[in-house]
Tab-separated table of C-alpha atoms in Angstrom:
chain	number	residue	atom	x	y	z
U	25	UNK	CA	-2.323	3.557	-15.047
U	26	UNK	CA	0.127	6.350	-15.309
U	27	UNK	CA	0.217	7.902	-11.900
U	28	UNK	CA	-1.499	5.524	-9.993
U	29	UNK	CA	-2.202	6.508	-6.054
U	30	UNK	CA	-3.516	3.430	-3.906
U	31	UNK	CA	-6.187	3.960	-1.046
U	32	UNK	CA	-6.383	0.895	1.461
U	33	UNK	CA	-9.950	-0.127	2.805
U	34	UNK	CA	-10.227	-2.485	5.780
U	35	UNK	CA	-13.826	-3.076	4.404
U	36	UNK	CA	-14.859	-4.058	8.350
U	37	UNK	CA	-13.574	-0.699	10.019
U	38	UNK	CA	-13.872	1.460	7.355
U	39	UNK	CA	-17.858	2.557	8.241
U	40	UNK	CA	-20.028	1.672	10.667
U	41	UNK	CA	-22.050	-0.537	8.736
U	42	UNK	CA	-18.758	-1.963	8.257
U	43	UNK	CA	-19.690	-3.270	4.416
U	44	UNK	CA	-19.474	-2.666	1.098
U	45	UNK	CA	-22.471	0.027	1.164
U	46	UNK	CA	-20.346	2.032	3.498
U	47	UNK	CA	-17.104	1.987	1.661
U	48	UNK	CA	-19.490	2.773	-1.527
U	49	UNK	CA	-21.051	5.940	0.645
U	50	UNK	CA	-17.510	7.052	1.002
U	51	UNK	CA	-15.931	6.858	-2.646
U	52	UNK	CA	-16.156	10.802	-3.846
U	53	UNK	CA	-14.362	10.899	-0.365
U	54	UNK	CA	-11.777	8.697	-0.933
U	55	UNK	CA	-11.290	10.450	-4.623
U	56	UNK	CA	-11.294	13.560	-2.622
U	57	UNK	CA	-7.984	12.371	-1.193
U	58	UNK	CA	-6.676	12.346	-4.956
U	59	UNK	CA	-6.368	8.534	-4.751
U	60	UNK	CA	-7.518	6.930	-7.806
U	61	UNK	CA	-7.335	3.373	-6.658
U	62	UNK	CA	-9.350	1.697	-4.267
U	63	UNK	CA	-7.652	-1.504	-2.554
U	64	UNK	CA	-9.798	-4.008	-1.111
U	65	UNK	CA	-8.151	-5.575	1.639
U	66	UNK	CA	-9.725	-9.634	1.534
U	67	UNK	CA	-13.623	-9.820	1.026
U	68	UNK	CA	-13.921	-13.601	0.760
U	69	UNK	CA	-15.326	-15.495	3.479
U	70	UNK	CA	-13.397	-15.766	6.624
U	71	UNK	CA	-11.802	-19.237	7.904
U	72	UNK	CA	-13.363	-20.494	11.119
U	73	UNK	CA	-10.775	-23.784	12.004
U	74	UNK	CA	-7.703	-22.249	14.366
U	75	UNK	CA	-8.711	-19.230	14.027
U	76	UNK	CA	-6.908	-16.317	15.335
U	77	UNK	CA	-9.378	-13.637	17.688
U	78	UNK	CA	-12.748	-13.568	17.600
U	79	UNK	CA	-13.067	-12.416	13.797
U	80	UNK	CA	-10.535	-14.514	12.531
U	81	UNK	CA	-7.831	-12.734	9.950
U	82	UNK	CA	-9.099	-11.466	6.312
U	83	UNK	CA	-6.151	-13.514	5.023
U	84	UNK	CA	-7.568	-16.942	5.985
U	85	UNK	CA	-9.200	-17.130	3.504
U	86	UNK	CA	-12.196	-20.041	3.266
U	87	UNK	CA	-13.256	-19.565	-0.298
U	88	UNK	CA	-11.402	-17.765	-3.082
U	89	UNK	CA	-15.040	-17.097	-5.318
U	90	UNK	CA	-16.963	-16.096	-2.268
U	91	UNK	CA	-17.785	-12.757	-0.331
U	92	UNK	CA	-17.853	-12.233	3.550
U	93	UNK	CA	-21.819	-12.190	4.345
U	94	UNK	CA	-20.674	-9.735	6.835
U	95	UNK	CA	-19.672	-7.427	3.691
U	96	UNK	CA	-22.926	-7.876	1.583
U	97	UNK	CA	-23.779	-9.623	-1.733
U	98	UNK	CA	-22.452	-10.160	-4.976
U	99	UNK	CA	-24.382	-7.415	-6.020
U	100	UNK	CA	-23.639	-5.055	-3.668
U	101	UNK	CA	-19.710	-5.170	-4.923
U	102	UNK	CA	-20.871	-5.209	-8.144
U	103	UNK	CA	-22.704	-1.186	-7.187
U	104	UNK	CA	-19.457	-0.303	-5.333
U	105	UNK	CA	-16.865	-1.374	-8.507
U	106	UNK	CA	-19.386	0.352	-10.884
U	107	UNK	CA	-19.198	3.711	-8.536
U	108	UNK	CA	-15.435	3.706	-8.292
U	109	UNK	CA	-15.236	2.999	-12.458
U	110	UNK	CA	-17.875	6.186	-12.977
U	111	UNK	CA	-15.696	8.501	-11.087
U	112	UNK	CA	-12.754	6.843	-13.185
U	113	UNK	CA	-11.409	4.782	-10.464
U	114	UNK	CA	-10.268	1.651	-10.292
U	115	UNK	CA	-10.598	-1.198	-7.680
U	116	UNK	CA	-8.164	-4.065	-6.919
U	117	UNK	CA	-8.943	-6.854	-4.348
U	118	UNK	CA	-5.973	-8.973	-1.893
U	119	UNK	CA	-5.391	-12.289	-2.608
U	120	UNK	CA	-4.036	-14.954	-1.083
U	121	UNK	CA	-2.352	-17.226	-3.433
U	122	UNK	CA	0.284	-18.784	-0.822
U	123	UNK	CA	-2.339	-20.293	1.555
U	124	UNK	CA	-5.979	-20.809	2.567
U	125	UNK	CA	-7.720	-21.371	5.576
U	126	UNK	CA	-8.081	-24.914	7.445
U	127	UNK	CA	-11.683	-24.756	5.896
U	128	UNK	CA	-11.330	-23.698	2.616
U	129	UNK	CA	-13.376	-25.546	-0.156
U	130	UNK	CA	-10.790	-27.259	-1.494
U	131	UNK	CA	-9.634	-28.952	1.493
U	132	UNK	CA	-12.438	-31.548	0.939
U	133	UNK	CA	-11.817	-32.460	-2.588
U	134	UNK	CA	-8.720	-31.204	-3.437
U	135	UNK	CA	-6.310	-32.193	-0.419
U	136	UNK	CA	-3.715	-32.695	-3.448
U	137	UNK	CA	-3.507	-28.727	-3.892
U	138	UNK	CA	-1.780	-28.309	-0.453
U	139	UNK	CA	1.884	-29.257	0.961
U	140	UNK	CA	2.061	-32.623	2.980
U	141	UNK	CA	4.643	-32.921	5.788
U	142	UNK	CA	6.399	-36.283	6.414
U	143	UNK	CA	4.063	-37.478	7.924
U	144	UNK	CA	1.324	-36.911	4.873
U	145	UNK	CA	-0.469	-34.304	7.192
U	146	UNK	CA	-1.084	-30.600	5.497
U	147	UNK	CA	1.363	-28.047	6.508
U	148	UNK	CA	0.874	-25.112	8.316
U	149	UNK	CA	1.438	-22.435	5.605
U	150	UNK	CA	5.591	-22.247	5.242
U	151	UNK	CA	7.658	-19.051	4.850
U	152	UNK	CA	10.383	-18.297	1.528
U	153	UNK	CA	12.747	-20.891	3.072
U	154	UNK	CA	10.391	-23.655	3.558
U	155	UNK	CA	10.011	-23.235	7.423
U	156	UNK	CA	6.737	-23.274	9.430
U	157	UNK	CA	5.427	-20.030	9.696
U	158	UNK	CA	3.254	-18.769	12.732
U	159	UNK	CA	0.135	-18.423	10.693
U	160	UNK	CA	-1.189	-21.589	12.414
U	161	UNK	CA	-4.609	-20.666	10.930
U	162	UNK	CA	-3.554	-21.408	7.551
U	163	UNK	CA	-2.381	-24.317	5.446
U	164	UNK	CA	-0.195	-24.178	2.779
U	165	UNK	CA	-0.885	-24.799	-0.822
U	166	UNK	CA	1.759	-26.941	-3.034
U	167	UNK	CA	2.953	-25.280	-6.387
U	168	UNK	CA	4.291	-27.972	-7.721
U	169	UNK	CA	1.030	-29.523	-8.511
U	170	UNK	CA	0.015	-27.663	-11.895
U	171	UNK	CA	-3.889	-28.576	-10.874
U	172	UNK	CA	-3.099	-25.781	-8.003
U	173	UNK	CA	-1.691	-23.252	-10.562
U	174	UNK	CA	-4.517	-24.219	-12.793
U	175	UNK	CA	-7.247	-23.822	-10.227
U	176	UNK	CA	-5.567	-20.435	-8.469
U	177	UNK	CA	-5.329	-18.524	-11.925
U	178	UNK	CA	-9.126	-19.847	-12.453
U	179	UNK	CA	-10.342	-18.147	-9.336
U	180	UNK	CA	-8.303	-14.886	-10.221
U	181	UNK	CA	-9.814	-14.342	-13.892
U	182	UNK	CA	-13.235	-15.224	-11.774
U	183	UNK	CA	-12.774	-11.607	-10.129
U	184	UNK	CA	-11.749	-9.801	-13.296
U	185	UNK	CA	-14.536	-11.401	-15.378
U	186	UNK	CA	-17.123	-11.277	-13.761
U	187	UNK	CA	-16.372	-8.087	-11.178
U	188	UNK	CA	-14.622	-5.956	-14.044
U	189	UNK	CA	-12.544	-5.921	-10.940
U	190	UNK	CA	-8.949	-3.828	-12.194
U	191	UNK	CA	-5.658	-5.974	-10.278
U	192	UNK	CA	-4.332	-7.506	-7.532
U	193	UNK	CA	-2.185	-6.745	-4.480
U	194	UNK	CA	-1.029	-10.240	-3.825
U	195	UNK	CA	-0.022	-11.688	-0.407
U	196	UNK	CA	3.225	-12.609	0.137
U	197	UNK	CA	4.147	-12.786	-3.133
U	198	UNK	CA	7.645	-13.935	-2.796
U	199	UNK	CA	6.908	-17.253	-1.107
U	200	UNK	CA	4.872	-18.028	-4.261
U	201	UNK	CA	6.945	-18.830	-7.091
U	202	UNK	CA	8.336	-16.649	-9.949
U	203	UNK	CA	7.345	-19.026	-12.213
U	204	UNK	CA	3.611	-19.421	-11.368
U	205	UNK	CA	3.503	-15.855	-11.644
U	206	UNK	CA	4.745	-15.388	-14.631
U	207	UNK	CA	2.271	-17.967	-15.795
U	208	UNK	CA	-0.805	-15.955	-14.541
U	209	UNK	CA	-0.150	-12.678	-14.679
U	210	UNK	CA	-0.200	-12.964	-18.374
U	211	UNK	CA	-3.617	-14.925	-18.669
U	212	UNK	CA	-5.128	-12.300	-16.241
U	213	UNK	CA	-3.463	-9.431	-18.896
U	214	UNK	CA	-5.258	-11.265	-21.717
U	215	UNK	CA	-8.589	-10.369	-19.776
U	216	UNK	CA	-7.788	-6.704	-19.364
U	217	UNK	CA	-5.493	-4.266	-18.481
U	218	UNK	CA	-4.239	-4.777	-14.582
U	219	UNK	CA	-2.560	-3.273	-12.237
U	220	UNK	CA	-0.881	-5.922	-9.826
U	221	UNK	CA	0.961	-4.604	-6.584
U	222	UNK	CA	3.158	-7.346	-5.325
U	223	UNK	CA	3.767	-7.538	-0.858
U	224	UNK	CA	7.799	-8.022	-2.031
U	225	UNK	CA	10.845	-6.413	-1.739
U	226	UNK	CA	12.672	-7.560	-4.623
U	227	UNK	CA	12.729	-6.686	-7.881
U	228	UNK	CA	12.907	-9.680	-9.856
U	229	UNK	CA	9.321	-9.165	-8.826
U	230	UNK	CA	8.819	-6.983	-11.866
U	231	UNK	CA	10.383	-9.616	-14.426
U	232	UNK	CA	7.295	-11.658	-13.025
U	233	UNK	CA	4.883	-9.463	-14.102
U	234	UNK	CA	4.047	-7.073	-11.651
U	235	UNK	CA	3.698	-3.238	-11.685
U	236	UNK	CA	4.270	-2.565	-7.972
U	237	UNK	CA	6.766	-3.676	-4.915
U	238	UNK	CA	6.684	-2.280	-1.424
U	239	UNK	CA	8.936	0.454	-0.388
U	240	UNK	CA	9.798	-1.276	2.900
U	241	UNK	CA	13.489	-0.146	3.365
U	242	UNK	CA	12.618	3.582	2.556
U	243	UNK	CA	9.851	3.348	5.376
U	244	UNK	CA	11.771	1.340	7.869
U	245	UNK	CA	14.969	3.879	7.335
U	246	UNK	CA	12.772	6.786	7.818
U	247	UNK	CA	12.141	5.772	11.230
U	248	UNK	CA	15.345	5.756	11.737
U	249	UNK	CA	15.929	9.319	10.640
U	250	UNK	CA	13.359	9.965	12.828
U	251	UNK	CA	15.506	8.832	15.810
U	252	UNK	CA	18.513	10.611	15.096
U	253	UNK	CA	19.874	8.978	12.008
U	254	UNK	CA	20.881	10.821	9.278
U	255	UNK	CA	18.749	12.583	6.923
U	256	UNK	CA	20.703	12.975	3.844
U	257	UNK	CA	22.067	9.316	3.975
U	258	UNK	CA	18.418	8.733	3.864
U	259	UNK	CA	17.833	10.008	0.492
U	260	UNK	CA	21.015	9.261	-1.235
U	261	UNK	CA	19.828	5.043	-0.263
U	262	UNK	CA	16.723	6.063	-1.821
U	263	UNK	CA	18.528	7.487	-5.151
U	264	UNK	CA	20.223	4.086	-5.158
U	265	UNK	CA	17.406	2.066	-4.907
U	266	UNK	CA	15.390	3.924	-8.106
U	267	UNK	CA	17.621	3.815	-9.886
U	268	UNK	CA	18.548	0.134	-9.200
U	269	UNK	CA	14.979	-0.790	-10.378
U	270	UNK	CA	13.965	-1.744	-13.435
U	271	UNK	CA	12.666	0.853	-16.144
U	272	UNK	CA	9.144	-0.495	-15.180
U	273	UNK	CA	9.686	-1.145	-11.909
U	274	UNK	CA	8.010	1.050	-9.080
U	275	UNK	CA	7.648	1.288	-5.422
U	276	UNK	CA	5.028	1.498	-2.960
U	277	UNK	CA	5.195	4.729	-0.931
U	278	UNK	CA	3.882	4.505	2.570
U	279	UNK	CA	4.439	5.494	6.179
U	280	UNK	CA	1.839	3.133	6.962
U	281	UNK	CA	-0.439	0.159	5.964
U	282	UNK	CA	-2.385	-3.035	7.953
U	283	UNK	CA	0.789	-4.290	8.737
U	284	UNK	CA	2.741	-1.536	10.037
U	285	UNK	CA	-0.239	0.107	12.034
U	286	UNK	CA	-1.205	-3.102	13.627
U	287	UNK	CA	2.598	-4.128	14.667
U	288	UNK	CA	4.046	-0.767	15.301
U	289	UNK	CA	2.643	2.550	15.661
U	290	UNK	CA	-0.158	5.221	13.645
U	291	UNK	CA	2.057	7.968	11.825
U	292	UNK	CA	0.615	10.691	14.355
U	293	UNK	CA	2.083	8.522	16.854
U	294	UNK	CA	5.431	7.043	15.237
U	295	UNK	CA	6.552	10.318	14.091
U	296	UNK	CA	5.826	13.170	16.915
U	297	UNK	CA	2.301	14.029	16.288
U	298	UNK	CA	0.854	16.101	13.704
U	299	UNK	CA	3.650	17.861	11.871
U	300	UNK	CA	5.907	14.864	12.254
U	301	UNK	CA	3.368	12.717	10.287
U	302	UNK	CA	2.916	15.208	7.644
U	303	UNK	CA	6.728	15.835	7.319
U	304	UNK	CA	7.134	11.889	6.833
U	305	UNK	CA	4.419	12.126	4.912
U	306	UNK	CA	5.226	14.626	2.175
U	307	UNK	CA	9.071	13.383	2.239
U	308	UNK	CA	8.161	9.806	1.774
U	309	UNK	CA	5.125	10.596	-0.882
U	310	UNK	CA	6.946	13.193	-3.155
U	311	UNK	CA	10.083	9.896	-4.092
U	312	UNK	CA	9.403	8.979	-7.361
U	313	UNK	CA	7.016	5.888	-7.066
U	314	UNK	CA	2.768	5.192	-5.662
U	315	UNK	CA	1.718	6.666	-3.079
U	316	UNK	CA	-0.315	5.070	-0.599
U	317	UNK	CA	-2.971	6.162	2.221
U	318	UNK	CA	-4.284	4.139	5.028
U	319	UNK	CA	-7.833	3.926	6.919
U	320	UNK	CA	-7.982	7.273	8.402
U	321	UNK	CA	-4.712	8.257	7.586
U	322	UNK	CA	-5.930	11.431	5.885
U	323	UNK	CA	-7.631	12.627	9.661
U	324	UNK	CA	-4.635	11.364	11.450
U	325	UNK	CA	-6.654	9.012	13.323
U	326	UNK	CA	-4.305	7.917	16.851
U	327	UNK	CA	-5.761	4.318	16.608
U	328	UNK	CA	-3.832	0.980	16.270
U	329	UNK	CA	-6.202	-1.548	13.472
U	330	UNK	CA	-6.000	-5.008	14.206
U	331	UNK	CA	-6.960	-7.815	11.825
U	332	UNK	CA	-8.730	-9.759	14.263
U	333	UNK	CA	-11.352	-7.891	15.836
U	334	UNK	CA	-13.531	-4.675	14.412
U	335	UNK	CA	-12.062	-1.391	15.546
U	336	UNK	CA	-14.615	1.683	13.448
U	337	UNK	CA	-12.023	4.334	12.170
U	338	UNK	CA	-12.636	7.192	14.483
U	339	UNK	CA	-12.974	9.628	11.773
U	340	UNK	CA	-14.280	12.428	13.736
U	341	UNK	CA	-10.730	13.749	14.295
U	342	UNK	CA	-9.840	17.292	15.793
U	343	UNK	CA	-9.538	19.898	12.802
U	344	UNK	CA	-10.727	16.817	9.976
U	345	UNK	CA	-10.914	19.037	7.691
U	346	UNK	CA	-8.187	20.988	7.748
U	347	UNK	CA	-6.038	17.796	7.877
U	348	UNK	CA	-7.540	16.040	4.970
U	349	UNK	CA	-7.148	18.926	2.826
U	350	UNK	CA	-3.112	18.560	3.790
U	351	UNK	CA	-2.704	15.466	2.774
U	352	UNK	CA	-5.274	15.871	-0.664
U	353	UNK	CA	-2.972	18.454	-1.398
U	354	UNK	CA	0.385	16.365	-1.255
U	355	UNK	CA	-1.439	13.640	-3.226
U	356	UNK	CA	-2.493	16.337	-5.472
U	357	UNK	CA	1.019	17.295	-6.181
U	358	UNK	CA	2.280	13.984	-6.622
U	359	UNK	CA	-0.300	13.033	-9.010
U	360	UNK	CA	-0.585	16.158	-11.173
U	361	UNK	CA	2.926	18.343	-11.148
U	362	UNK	CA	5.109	17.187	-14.258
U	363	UNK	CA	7.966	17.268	-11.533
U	364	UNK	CA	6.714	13.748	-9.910
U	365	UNK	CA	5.832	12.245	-13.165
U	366	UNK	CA	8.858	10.287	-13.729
U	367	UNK	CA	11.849	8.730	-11.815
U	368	UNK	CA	13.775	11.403	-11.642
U	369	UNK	CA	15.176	11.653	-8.268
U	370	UNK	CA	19.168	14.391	-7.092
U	371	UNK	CA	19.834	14.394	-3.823
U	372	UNK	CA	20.957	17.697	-2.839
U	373	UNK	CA	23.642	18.650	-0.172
U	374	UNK	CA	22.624	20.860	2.718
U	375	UNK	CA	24.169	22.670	5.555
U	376	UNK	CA	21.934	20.447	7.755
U	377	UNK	CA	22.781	17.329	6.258
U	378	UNK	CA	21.450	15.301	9.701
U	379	UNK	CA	18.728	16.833	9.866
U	380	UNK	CA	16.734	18.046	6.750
U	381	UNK	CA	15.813	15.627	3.573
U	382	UNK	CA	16.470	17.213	0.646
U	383	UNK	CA	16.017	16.416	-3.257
U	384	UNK	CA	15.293	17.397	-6.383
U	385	UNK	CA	12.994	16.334	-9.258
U	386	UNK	CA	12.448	18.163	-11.573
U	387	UNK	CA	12.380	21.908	-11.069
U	388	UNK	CA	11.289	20.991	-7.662
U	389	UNK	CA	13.376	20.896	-4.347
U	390	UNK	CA	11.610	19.123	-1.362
U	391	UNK	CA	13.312	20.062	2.326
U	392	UNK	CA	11.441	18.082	5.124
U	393	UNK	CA	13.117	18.703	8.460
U	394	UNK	CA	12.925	15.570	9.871
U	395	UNK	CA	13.447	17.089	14.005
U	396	UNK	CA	11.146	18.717	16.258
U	397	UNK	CA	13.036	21.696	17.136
U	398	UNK	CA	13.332	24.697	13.662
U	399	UNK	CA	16.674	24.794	11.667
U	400	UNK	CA	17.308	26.910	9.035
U	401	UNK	CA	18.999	25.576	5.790
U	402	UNK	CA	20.960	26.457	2.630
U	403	UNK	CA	20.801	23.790	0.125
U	404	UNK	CA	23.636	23.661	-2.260
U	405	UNK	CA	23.731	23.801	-6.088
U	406	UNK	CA	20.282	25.260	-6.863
U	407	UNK	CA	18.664	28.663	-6.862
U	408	UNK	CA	16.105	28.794	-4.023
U	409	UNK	CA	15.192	32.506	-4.543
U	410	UNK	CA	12.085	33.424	-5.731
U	411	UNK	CA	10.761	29.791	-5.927
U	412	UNK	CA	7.377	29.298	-4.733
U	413	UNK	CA	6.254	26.399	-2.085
U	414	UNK	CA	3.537	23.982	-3.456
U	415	UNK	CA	2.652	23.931	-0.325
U	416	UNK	CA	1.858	27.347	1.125
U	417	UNK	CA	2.115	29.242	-2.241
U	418	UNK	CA	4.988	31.828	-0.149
U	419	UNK	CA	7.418	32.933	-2.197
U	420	UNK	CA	11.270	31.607	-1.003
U	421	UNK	CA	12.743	35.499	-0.413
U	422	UNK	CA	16.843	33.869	-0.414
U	423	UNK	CA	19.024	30.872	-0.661
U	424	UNK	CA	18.604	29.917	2.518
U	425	UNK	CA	15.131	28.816	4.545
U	426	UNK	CA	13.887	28.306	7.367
U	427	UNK	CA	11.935	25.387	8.347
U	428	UNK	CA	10.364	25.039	11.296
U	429	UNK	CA	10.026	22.008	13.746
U	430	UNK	CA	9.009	19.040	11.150
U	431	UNK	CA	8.527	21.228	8.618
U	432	UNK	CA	8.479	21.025	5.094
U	433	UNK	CA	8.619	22.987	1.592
U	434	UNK	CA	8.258	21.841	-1.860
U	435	UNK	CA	10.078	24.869	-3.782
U	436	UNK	CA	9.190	24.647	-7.239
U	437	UNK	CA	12.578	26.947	-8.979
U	438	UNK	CA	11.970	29.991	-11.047
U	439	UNK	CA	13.841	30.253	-14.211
């Protein structure tokens, strides 16, 4: 896909019914975000032996063909991939390819798939450097075997083949190696077209195969920014990085995920309420990359989601409305304005250089004042009069503008 924009379902939280049904009740909704790809966080059956909290974590995964009875049926996936392909969406499902669960099927007749410690007992699963890792409900599976390889890349076409499903976001990717993905990302492209989103940082990533790498260091510096660092330095690392990338190589844009709003803190919380989490949120969306949204990220729901237990998305937010048609509009802009197409990414030099974000792409000029108190601005080197924001439609009456606290503007130049 072109311009690709991810949405994340926790399948458990993400209704009441807390199944596939539910997340196929809500897929005009989640199109009326302007996301165009549905991510399945894991659907297989859920590992029982050392389990962590009563549920158990999604990524323990006990069977790599099966579905989480607590989800629904074969079929009923089957009605929810076939709703999301006839509004011209596409679905991808998380897998697990670097471990299973104590209990997974192949741990009766294929103990030769997994890593043995020195004492011939299975490993807990190990991190990049070959250390135990704290996912003591997992067990980790041995590469080196090609029956593994073989087996994995089975189970993978399983989902494409018979699901139609469209790509993967895979687990830890960089603890599996480059090789093995290499290997099967090209016998899953002889199915079909794919898109596959890789949980990894680096970019030999794409030379594997993959379309997609997370965008951690842009989300963990914006933080940052948000507690007093500077703005522009913020954008000029993010310049670097794009264009340090590969010509195919793209990033995931987030300011929040499973992992982030489980271990840290809901935008609406992290970055000063409301208009902090939009400011983060159109500064962080508008970089050239894939945008991403997040269970109830679009009503700014407060609430922390944990893996283990089931937490229903309180969706019945103050002002919903209002604040889902802010974010559909950002989304919007990203995905149809030939400004965000493309890679192109200038920073530009302000006045406020510690405080407001500013670059251009295109004929575009995004300020995002990233403090809670209003500044004005005069950004350097481009015409700002006349322009019109993408976001309010006001027309920019000089060079310099005033943004109030965690405001933002997306000036689109006249010429």
């Amino acid at each position: 896909m072109e311009r690709p924009v991810l949405y994340e379902v926790f399948v458990r939280d993400f209704s009441p019914a807390g199944n596939f049904a539910g997340v196929q009740d809500a897929v005009e909704r989640i199109e009326a975000t302007g996301a165009n790809v549905i991510w399945l966080m894991p659907i297989y059956p859920v590992g029982q032996a050392n389990k962590k909290g009563p549920l158990g974590s999604p990524y323990s995964v006990a069977d790599y063909r099966g579905i989480n009875p607590d989800f629904g049926t074969a079929a009923d996936l089957h009605r929810l991939v076939e709703a999301a392909h006839a509004r011209k969406m596409k679905v991808i499902l998380d897998f697990v390819a670097n471990h299973t669960a104590w209990d997974h099927v192949w741990m009766r007749e294929h103990a030769d798939r997994y890593t043995h410690d020195a004492n011939g007992k299975i490993s807990v699963a190990l991190d990049n450097n070959g250390k135990p890792t704290d996912w003591t409900d997992t067990a980790d599976l041995n590469y080196a075997n090609p029956d593994t390889r073989q087996a994995m890349i089975a189970d993978m076409r399983y989902w494409l083949e018979d699901f139609d499903i469209d790509g993967f976001r895979m687990d830890v990717a960089e603890f599996v190696p480059d090789d093995f993905w290499r290997e099967a990302i090209a016998q899953l492209r002889s199915v079909k077209p794919i898109l596959m989103l890789a949980e990894a940082g680096d970019s030999k990533m794409y030379g594997d195969g993959f379309d997609l790498t997370y965008g951690w260091d842009a989300y963990g510096d914006l933080k940052q920014v948000w507690k007093g660092k500077s703005a522009s330095e913020w954008t000029v690392h993010q310049a670097q990085d794009v264009a340090s990338l590969p010509s195919n190589g793209r990033r995931l844009r987030f300011i929040t995920n499973h992992d982030e709003t489980a271990s840290d803190q809901p935008p609406v919380t992290l970055f000063g309420g409301s208009a902090g989490a939009r400011a983060a949120f159109v500064a962080m969306t508008l970089m050239p990359g894939v945008p991403l949204l997040y269970d109830g990220e679009e009503v700014e729901s407060p609430q922390k989601l944990t893996l283990f237990v089931q937490e229903l998305i309180a969706w019945d937010q103050p002002k919903a409305e209002e604040t889902r048609a802010f974010y559909s509009k950002v989304i919007h802009l990203e995905r149809t304005h030939g400004a965000f197409a493309g890679r192109d990414l200038t920073p530009v030099a302000t006045d406020k250089s510690n405080d407001v974000i500013a670059y251009r792409r295109g004929d575009v000029v995004v300020l995002v004042n990233t403090r809670p108190y209003p500044v004005t601005v005069v950004p350097g080197g481009v015409a700002l009069q006349n322009a019109r924001d993408l976001l309010s439609d006001d027309i920019q009456q000089s060079s310099t503008v005033a943004l109030g606290g965690y405001g933002a503007k997306v000036l689109e130049l006249r010429h």
